[in-house]
mmCIF file of C-alpha atoms and ligand atoms in Angstrom:
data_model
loop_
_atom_site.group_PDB
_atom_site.id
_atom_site.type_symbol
_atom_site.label_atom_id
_atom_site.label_comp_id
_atom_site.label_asym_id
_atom_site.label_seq_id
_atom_site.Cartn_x
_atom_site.Cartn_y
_atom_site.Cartn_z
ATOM 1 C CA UNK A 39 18.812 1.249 12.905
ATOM 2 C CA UNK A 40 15.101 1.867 12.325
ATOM 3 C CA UNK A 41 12.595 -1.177 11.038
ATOM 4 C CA UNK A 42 9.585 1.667 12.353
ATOM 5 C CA UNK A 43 8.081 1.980 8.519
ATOM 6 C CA UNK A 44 9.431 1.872 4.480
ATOM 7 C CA UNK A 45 8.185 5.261 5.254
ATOM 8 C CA UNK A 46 11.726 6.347 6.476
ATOM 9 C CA UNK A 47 13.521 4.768 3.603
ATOM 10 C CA UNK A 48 16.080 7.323 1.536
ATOM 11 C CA UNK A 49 15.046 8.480 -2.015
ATOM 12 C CA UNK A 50 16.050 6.144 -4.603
ATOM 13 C CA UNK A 51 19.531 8.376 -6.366
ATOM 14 C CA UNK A 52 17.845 7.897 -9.943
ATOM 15 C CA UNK A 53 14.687 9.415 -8.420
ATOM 16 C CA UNK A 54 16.370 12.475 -6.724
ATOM 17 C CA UNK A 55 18.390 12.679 -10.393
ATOM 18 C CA UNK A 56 14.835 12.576 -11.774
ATOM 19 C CA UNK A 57 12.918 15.607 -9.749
ATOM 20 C CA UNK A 58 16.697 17.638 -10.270
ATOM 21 C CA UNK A 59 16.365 17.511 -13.763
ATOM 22 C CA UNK A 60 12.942 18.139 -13.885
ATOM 23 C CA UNK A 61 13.356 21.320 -11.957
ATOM 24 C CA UNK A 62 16.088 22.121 -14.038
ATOM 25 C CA UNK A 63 14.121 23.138 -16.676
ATOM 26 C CA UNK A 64 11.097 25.085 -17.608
ATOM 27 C CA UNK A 65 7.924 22.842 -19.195
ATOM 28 C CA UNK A 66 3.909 23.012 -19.911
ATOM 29 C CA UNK A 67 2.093 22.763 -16.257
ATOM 30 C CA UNK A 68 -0.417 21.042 -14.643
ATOM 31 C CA UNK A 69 0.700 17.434 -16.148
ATOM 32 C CA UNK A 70 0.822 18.276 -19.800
ATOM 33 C CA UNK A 71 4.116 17.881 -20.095
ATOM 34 C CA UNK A 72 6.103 14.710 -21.963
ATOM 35 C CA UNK A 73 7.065 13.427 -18.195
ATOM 36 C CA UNK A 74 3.430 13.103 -17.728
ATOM 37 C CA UNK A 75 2.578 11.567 -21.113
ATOM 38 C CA UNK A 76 5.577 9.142 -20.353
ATOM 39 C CA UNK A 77 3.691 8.080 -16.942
ATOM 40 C CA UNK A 78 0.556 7.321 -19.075
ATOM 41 C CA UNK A 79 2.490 5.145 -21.415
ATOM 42 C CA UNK A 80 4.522 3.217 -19.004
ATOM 43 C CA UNK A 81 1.948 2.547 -16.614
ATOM 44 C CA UNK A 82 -0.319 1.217 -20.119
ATOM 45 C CA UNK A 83 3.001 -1.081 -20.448
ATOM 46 C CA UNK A 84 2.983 -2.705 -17.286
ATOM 47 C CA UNK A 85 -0.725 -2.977 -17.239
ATOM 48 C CA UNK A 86 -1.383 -4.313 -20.704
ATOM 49 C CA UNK A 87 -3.957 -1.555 -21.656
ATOM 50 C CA UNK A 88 -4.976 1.885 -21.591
ATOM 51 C CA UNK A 89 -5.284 3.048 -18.118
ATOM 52 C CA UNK A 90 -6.296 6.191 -16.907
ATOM 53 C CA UNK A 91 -3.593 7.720 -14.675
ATOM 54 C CA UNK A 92 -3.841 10.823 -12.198
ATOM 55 C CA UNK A 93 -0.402 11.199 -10.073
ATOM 56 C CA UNK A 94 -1.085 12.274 -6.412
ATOM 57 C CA UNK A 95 1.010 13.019 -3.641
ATOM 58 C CA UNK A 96 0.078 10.914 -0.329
ATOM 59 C CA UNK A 97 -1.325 7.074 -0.198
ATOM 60 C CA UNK A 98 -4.350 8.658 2.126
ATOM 61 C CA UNK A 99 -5.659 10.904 -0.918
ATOM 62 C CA UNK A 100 -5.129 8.052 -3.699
ATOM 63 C CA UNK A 101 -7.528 5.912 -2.101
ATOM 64 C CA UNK A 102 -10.113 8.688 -0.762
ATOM 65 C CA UNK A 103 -10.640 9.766 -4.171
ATOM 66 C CA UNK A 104 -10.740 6.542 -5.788
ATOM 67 C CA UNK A 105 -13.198 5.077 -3.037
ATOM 68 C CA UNK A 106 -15.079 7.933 -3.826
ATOM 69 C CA UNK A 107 -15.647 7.410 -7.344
ATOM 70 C CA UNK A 108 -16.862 4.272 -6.505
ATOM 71 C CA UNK A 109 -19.356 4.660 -3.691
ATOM 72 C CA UNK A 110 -22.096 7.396 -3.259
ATOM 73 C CA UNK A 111 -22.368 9.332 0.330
ATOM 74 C CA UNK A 112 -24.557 6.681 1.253
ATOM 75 C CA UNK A 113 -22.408 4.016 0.178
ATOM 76 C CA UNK A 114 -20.582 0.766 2.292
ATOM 77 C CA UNK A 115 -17.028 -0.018 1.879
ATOM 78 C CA UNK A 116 -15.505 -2.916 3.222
ATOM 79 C CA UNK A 117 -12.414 -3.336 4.149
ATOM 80 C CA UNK A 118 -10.086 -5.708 6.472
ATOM 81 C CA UNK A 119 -10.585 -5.063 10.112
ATOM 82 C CA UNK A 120 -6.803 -4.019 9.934
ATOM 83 C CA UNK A 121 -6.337 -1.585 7.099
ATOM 84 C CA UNK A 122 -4.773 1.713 6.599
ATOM 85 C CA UNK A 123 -8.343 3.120 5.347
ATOM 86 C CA UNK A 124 -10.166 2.285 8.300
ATOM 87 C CA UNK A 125 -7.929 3.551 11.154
ATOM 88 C CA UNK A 126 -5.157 5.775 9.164
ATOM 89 C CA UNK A 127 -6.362 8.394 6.976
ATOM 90 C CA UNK A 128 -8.718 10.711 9.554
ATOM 91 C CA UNK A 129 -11.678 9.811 7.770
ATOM 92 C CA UNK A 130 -10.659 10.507 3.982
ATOM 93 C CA UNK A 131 -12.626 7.869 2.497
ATOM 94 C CA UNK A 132 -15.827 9.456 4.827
ATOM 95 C CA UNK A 133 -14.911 13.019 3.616
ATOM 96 C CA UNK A 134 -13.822 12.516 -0.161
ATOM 97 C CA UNK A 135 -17.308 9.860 -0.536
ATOM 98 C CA UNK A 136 -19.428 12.680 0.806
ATOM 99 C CA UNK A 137 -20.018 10.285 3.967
ATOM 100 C CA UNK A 138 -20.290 6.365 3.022
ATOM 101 C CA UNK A 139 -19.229 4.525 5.737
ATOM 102 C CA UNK A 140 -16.145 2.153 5.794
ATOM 103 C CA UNK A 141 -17.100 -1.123 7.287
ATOM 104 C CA UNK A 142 -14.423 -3.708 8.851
ATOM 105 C CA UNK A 143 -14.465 -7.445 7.737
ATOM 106 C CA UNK A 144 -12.991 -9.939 9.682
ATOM 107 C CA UNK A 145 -9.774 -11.076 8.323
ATOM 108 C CA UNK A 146 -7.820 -14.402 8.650
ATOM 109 C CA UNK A 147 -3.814 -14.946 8.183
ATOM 110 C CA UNK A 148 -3.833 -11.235 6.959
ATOM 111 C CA UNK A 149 -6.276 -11.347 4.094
ATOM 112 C CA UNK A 150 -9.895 -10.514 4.254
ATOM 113 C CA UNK A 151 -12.157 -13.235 5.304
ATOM 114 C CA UNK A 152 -14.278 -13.970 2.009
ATOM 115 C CA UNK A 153 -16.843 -15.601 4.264
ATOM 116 C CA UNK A 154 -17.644 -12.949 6.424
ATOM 117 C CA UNK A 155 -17.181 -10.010 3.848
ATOM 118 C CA UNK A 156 -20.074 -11.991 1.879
ATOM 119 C CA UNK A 157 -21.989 -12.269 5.148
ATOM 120 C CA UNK A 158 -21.575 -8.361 6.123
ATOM 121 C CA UNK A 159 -22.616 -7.608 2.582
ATOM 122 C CA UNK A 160 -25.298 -10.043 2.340
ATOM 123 C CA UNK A 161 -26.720 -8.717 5.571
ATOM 124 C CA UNK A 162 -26.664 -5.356 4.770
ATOM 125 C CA UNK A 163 -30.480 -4.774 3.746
ATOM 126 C CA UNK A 164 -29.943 -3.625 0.503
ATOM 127 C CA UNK A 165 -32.646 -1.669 -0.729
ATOM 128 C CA UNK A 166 -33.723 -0.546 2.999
ATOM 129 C CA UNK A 167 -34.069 2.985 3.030
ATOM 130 C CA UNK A 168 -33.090 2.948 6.720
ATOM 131 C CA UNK A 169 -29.655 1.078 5.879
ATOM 132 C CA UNK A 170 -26.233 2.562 4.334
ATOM 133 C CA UNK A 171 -25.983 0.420 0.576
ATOM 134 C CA UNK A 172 -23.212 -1.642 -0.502
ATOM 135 C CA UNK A 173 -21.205 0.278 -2.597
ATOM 136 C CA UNK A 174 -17.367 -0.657 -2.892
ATOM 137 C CA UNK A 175 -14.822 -3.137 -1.927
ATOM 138 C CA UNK A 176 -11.262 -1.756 -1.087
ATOM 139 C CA UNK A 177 -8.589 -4.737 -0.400
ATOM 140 C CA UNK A 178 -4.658 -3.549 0.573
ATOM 141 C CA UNK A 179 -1.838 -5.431 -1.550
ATOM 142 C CA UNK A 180 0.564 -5.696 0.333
ATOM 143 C CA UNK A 181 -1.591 -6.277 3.109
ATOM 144 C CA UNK A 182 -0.820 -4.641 6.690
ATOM 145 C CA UNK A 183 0.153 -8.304 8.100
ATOM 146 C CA UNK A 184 2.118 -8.627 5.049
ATOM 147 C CA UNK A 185 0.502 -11.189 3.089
ATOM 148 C CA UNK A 186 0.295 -11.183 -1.246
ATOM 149 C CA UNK A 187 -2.826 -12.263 -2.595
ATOM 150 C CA UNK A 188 -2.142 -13.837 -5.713
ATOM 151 C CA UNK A 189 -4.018 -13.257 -8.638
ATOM 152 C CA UNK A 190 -7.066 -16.261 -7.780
ATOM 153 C CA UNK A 191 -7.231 -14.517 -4.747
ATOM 154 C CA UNK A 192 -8.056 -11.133 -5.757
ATOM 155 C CA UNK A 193 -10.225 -13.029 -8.809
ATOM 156 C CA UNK A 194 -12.563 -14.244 -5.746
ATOM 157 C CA UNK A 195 -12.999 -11.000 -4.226
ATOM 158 C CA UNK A 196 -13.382 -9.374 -7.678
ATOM 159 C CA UNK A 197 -16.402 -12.215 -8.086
ATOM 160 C CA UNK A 198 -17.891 -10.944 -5.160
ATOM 161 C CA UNK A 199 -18.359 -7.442 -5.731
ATOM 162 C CA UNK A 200 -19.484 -8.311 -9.283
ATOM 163 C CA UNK A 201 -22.062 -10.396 -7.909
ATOM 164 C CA UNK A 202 -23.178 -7.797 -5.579
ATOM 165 C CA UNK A 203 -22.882 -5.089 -8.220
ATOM 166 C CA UNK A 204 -20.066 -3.363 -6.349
ATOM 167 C CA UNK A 205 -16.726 -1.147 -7.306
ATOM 168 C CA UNK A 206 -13.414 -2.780 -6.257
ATOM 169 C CA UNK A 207 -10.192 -0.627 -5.103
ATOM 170 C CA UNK A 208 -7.047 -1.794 -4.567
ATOM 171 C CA UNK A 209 -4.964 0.161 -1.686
ATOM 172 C CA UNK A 210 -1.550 -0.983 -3.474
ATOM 173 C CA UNK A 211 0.717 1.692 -1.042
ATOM 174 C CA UNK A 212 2.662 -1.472 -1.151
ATOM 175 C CA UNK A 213 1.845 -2.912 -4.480
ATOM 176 C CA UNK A 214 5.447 -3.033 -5.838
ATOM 177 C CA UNK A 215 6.144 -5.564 -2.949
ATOM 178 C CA UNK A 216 3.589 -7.642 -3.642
ATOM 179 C CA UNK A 217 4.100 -7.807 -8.028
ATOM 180 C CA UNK A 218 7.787 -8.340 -6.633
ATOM 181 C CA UNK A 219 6.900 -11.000 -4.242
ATOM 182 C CA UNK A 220 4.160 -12.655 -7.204
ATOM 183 C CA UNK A 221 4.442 -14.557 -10.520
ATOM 184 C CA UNK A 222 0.871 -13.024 -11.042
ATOM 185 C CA UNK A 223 1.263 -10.157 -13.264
ATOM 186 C CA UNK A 224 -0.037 -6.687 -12.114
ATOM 187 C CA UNK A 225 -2.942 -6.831 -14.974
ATOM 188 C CA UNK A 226 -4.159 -10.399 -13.522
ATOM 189 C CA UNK A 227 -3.490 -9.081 -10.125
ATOM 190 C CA UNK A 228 -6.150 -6.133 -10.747
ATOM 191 C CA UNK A 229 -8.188 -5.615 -13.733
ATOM 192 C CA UNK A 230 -8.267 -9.258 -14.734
ATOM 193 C CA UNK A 231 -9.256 -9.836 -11.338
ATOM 194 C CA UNK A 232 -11.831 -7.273 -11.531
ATOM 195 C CA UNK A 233 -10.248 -4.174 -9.754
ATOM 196 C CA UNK A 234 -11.662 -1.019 -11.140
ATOM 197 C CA UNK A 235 -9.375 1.394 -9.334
ATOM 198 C CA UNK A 236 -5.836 0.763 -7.768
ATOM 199 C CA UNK A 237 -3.552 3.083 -5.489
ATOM 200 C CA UNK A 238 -0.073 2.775 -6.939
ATOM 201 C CA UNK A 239 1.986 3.372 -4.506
ATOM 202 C CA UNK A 240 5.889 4.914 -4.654
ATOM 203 C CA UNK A 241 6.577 6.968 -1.514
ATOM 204 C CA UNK A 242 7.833 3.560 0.625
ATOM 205 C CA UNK A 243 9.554 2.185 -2.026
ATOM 206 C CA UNK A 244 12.126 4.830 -3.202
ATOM 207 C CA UNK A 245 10.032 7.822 -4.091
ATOM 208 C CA UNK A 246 10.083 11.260 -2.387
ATOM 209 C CA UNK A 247 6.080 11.873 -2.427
ATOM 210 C CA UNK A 248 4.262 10.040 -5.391
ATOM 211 C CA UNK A 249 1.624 7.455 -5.834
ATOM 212 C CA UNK A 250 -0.698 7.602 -8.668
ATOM 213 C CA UNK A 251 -4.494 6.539 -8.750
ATOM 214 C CA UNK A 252 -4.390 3.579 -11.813
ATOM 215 C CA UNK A 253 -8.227 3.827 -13.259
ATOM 216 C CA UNK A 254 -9.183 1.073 -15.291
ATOM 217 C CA UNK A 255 -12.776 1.872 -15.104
ATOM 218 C CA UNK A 256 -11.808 3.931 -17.642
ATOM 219 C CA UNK A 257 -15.370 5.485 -18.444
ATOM 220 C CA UNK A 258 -15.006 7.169 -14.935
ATOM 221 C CA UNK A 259 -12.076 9.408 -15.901
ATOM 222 C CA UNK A 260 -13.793 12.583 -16.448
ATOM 223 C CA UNK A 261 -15.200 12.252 -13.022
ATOM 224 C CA UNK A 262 -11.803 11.228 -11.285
ATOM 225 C CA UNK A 263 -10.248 14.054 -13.279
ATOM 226 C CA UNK A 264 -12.483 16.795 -11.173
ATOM 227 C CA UNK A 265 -12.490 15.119 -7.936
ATOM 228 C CA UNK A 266 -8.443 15.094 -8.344
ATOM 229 C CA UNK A 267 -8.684 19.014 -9.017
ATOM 230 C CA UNK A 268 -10.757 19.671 -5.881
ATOM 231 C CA UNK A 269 -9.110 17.465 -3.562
ATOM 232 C CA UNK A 270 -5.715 20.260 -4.658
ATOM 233 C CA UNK A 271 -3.745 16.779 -6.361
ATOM 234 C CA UNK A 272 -3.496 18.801 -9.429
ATOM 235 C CA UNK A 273 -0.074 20.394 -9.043
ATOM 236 C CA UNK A 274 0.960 23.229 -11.212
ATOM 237 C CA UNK A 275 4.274 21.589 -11.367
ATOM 238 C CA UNK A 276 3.460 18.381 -11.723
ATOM 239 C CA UNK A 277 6.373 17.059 -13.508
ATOM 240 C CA UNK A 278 8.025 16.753 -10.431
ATOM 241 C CA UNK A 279 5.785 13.898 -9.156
ATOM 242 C CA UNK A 280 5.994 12.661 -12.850
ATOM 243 C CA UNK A 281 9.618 13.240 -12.599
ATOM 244 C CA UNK A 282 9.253 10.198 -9.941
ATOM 245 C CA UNK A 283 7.049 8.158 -10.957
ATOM 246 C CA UNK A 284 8.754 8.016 -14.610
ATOM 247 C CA UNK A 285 11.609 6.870 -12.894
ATOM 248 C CA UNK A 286 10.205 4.484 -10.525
ATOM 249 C CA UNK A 287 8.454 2.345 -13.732
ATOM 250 C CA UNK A 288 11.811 3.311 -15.943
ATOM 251 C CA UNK A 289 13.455 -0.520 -16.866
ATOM 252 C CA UNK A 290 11.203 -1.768 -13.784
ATOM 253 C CA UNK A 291 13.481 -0.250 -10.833
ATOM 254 C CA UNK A 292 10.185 -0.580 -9.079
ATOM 255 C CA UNK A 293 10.206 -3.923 -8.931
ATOM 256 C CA UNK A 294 13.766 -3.908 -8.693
ATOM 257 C CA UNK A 295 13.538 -1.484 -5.022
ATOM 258 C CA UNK A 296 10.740 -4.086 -4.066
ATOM 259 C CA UNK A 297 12.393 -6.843 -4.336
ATOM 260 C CA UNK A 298 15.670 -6.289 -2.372
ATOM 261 C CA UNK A 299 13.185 -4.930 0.335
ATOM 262 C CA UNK A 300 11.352 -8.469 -0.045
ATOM 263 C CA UNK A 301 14.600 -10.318 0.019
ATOM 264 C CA UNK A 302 15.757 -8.640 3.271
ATOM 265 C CA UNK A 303 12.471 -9.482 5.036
ATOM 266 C CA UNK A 304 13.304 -12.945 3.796
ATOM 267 C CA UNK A 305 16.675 -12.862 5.199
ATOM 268 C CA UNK A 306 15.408 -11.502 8.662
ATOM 269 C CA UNK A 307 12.633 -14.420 8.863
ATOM 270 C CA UNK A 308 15.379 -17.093 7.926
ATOM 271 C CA UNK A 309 17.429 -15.944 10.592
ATOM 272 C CA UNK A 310 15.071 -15.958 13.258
ATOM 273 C CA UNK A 311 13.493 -18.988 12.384
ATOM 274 C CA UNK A 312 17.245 -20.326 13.944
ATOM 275 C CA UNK A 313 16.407 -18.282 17.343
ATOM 276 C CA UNK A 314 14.339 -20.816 19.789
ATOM 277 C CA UNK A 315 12.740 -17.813 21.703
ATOM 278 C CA UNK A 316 11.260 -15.966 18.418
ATOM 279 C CA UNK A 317 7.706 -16.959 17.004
ATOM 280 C CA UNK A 318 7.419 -15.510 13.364
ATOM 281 C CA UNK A 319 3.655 -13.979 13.272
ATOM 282 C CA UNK A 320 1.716 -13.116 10.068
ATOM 283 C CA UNK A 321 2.808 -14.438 6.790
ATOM 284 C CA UNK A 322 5.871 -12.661 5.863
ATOM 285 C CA UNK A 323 5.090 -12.758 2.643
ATOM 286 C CA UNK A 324 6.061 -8.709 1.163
ATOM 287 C CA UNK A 325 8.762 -6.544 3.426
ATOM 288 C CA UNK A 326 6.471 -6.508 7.108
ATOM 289 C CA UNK A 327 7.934 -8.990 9.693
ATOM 290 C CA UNK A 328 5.831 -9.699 12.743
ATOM 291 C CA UNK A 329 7.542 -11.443 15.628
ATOM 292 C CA UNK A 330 6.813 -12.717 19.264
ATOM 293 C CA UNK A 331 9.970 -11.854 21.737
ATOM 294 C CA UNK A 332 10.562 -11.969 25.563
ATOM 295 C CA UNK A 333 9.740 -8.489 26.440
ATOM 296 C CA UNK A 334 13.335 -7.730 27.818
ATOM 297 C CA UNK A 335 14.748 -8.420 24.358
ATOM 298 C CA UNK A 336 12.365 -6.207 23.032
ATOM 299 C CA UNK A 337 13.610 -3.625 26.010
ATOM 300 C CA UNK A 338 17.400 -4.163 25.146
ATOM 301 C CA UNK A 339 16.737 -3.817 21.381
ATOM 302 C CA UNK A 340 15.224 -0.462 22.292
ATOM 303 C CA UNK A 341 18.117 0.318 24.383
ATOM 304 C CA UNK A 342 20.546 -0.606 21.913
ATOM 305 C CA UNK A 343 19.251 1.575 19.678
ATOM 306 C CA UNK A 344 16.687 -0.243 17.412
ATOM 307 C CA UNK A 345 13.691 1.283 16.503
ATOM 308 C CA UNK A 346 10.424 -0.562 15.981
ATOM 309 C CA UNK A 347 6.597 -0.451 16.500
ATOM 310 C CA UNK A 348 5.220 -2.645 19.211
ATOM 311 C CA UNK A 349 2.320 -4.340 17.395
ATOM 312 C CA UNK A 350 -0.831 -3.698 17.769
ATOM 313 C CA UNK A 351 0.827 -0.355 18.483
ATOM 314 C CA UNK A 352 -2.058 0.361 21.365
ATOM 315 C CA UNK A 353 -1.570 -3.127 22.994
ATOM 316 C CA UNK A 354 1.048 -1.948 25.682
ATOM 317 C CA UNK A 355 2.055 -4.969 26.785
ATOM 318 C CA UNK A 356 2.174 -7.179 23.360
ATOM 319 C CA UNK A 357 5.393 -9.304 22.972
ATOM 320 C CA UNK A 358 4.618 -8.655 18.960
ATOM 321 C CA UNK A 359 6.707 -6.083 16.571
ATOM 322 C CA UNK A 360 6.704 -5.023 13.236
ATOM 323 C CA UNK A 361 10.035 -4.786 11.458
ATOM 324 C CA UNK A 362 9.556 -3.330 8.234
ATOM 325 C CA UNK A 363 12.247 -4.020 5.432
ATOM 326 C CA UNK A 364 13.141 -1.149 3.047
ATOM 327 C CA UNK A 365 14.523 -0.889 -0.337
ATOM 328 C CA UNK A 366 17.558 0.701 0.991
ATOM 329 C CA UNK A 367 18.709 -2.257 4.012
ATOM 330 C CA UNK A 368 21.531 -3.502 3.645
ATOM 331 C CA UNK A 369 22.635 -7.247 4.504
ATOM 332 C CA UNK A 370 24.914 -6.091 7.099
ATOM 333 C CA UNK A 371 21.981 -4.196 8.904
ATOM 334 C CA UNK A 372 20.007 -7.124 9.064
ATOM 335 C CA UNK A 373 23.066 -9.511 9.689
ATOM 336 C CA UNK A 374 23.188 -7.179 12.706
ATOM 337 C CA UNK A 375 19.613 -6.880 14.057
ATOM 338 C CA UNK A 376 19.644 -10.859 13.934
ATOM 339 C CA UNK A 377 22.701 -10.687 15.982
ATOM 340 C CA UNK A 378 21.560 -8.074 18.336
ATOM 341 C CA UNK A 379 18.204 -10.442 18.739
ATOM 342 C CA UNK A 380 20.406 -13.935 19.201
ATOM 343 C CA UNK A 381 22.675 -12.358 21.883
ATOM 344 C CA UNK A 382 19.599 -10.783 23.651
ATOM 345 C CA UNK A 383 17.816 -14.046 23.467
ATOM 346 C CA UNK A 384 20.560 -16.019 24.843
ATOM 347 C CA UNK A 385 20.967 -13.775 27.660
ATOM 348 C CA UNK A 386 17.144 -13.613 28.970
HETATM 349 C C1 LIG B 638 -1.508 0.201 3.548
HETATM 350 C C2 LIG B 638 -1.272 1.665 3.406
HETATM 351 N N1 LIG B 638 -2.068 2.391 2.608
HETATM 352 C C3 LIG B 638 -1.866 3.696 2.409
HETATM 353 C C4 LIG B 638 -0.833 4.354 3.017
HETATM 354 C C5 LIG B 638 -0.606 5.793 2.643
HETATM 355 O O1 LIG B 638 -0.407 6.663 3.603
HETATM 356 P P1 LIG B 638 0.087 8.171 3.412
HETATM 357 O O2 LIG B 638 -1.155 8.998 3.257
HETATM 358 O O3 LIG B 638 0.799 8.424 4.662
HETATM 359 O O4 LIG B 638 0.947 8.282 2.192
HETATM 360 C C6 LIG B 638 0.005 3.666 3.915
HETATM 361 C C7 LIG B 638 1.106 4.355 4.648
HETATM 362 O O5 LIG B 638 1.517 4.042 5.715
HETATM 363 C C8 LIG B 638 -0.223 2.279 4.109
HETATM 364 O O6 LIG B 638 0.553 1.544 4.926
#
């Protein structure tokens, strides 16, 4: 059984039904298409307004090119000491910018520490010639420790970069989770909260290979539109990312993927919450469990054919993992993981 990532989850059957069909047929490339117009217009639903949408195939390039419409080469973006932009995407955000440098910020209980992002930004020397500008926030919903900021909480980090004059991104890879996981709705969970540019994500929730980049900066989408052509995200067949993504959003299956995954992370932290030699780490909050365990249960887990990261994956001798909960678990999978963990326990 493998908790590794949502990255290994199956494709959702109404998605695979989706790109079949679409490749069925014959249609207008390049995005013109009805599929694509549909994406416009349901992603305009669930956001209460125009957006400006651009489908693109990986997480990495969604937030490259929508950090780089928001910071210029000599740009700062902050981000949380443990996100996927800073140590996961090979320097995207450096490349796609034209070099601005991403800058980590403390964070505490899995969210980013306002205090010390207004301290980094405040001590940047703005105006120095000799020092890189603050340019752009980017804050990950889900974030990495699996925590949900609600709405207030994105608000305050919005407030920040508006008083600093700065572009906020979203890195939503795991934004489904989080809406599921909120009674915040996604518009007050971004724009209202003063996110100009959000990375929708798909892939880890029941998608083959689709996010989309969700502009609501809308007076930037002429701009977004040629860095998404450059960057090769303009597919000639680009229904068959629409193809996903139309039936991701169709009668809010998206939500519907993320929340089972949620509820089976809830499950998992229930049940170990009943095991004395577990300590639940991180908030739990979206479909990322971190827990504390003997190292020989972590050994016979691996033996019995669990897979897992250790966490921090470089830390050889943590007694932390991740378990990652996926839209496709099923109660009996984590009914068995607990008991795999409670007999291990008991025996060590
Ligand atoms: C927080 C976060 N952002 C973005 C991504 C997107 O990554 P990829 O480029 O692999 O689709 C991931 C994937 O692991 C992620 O966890």
């Amino acid at each position: 059984m493998d908790f590794r990532s949502d990255n290994v989850a199956s494709v959702a059957p109404a998605i695979l039904d989706a790109i079949s069909a679409a490749g069925r047929r014959s249609d207008t490339p390049y995005g013109d298409d009805a599929l694509g117009k549909r994406v416009q217009a349901r992603f305009a639903e669930i956001f209460e307004r125009d957006v400006v949408v651009l489908p693109v195939v990986t997480g990495t390039i969604a937030n490259a090119l929508s950090i780089s419409l928001l910071t210029p080469p000599w740009g700062v973006i902050y981000t949380g000491d443990g996100s996927h932009t800073l140590h996961d995407e090979c320097g995207a955000p450096e490349l796609f910018s034209g070099g601005a440098k991403v800058t980590p910020v403390a964070e505490t209980a899995g969210k980013i520490d306002l205090a010390a992002l207004k301290h980094k930004i405040a001590a940047a020397g703005k105006g120095v010639v000799h020092n890189a500008q603050p340019a752009c926030i980017s804050l990950t919903q889900a974030s990495e420790t699996g925590a949900v900021y609600s709405a207030g909480e994105v608000g305050a980090v919005g407030d920040m970069a508006a008083e600093f004059g700065l572009g906020f991104h979203m890195d939503g890879a795991r934004f489904a989770n989080a809406a599921a996981a909120s009674s915040d709705s996604p518009a007050d969970m971004t724009w209202r909260a003063g996110v100009d540019a959000l990375s929708f994500g798909a892939t880890k929730n029941g998608a083959f290979a689709a996010e989309a980049i969700v502009l609501f900066r809308t007076e930037k989408a002429d701009e977004l539109t040629y860095r998404h052509k450059r960057a090769g995200q303009l597919l000639s067949k680009m229904r068959l990312i629409s193809a996903q993504l139309d039936a991701y959003l169709e009668g809010g299956l998206w939500l519907t993927l993320a929340a089972h995954a949620n509820k089976m992370a809830q499950d998992l932290i229930a049940g170990l919450g009943a095991i004395p030699q577990t300590n639940l780490e991180g908030p739990g909050e979206a479909n990322e469990v971190f827990v504390s365990l003997p190292r020989t249960v972590i050994g016979r887990l691996r033996d019995a054919g669990y897979r897992f990261y250790d966490w921090p994956e470089t830390e050889p001798e943590t007694t932390t993992i991740r378990l990652v909960t996926r839209h496709d678990n099923t109660a009996d999978e984590i009914a068995a993981l607990l008991a795999s963990i409670r007999e291990f326990c008991a025996a060590s």
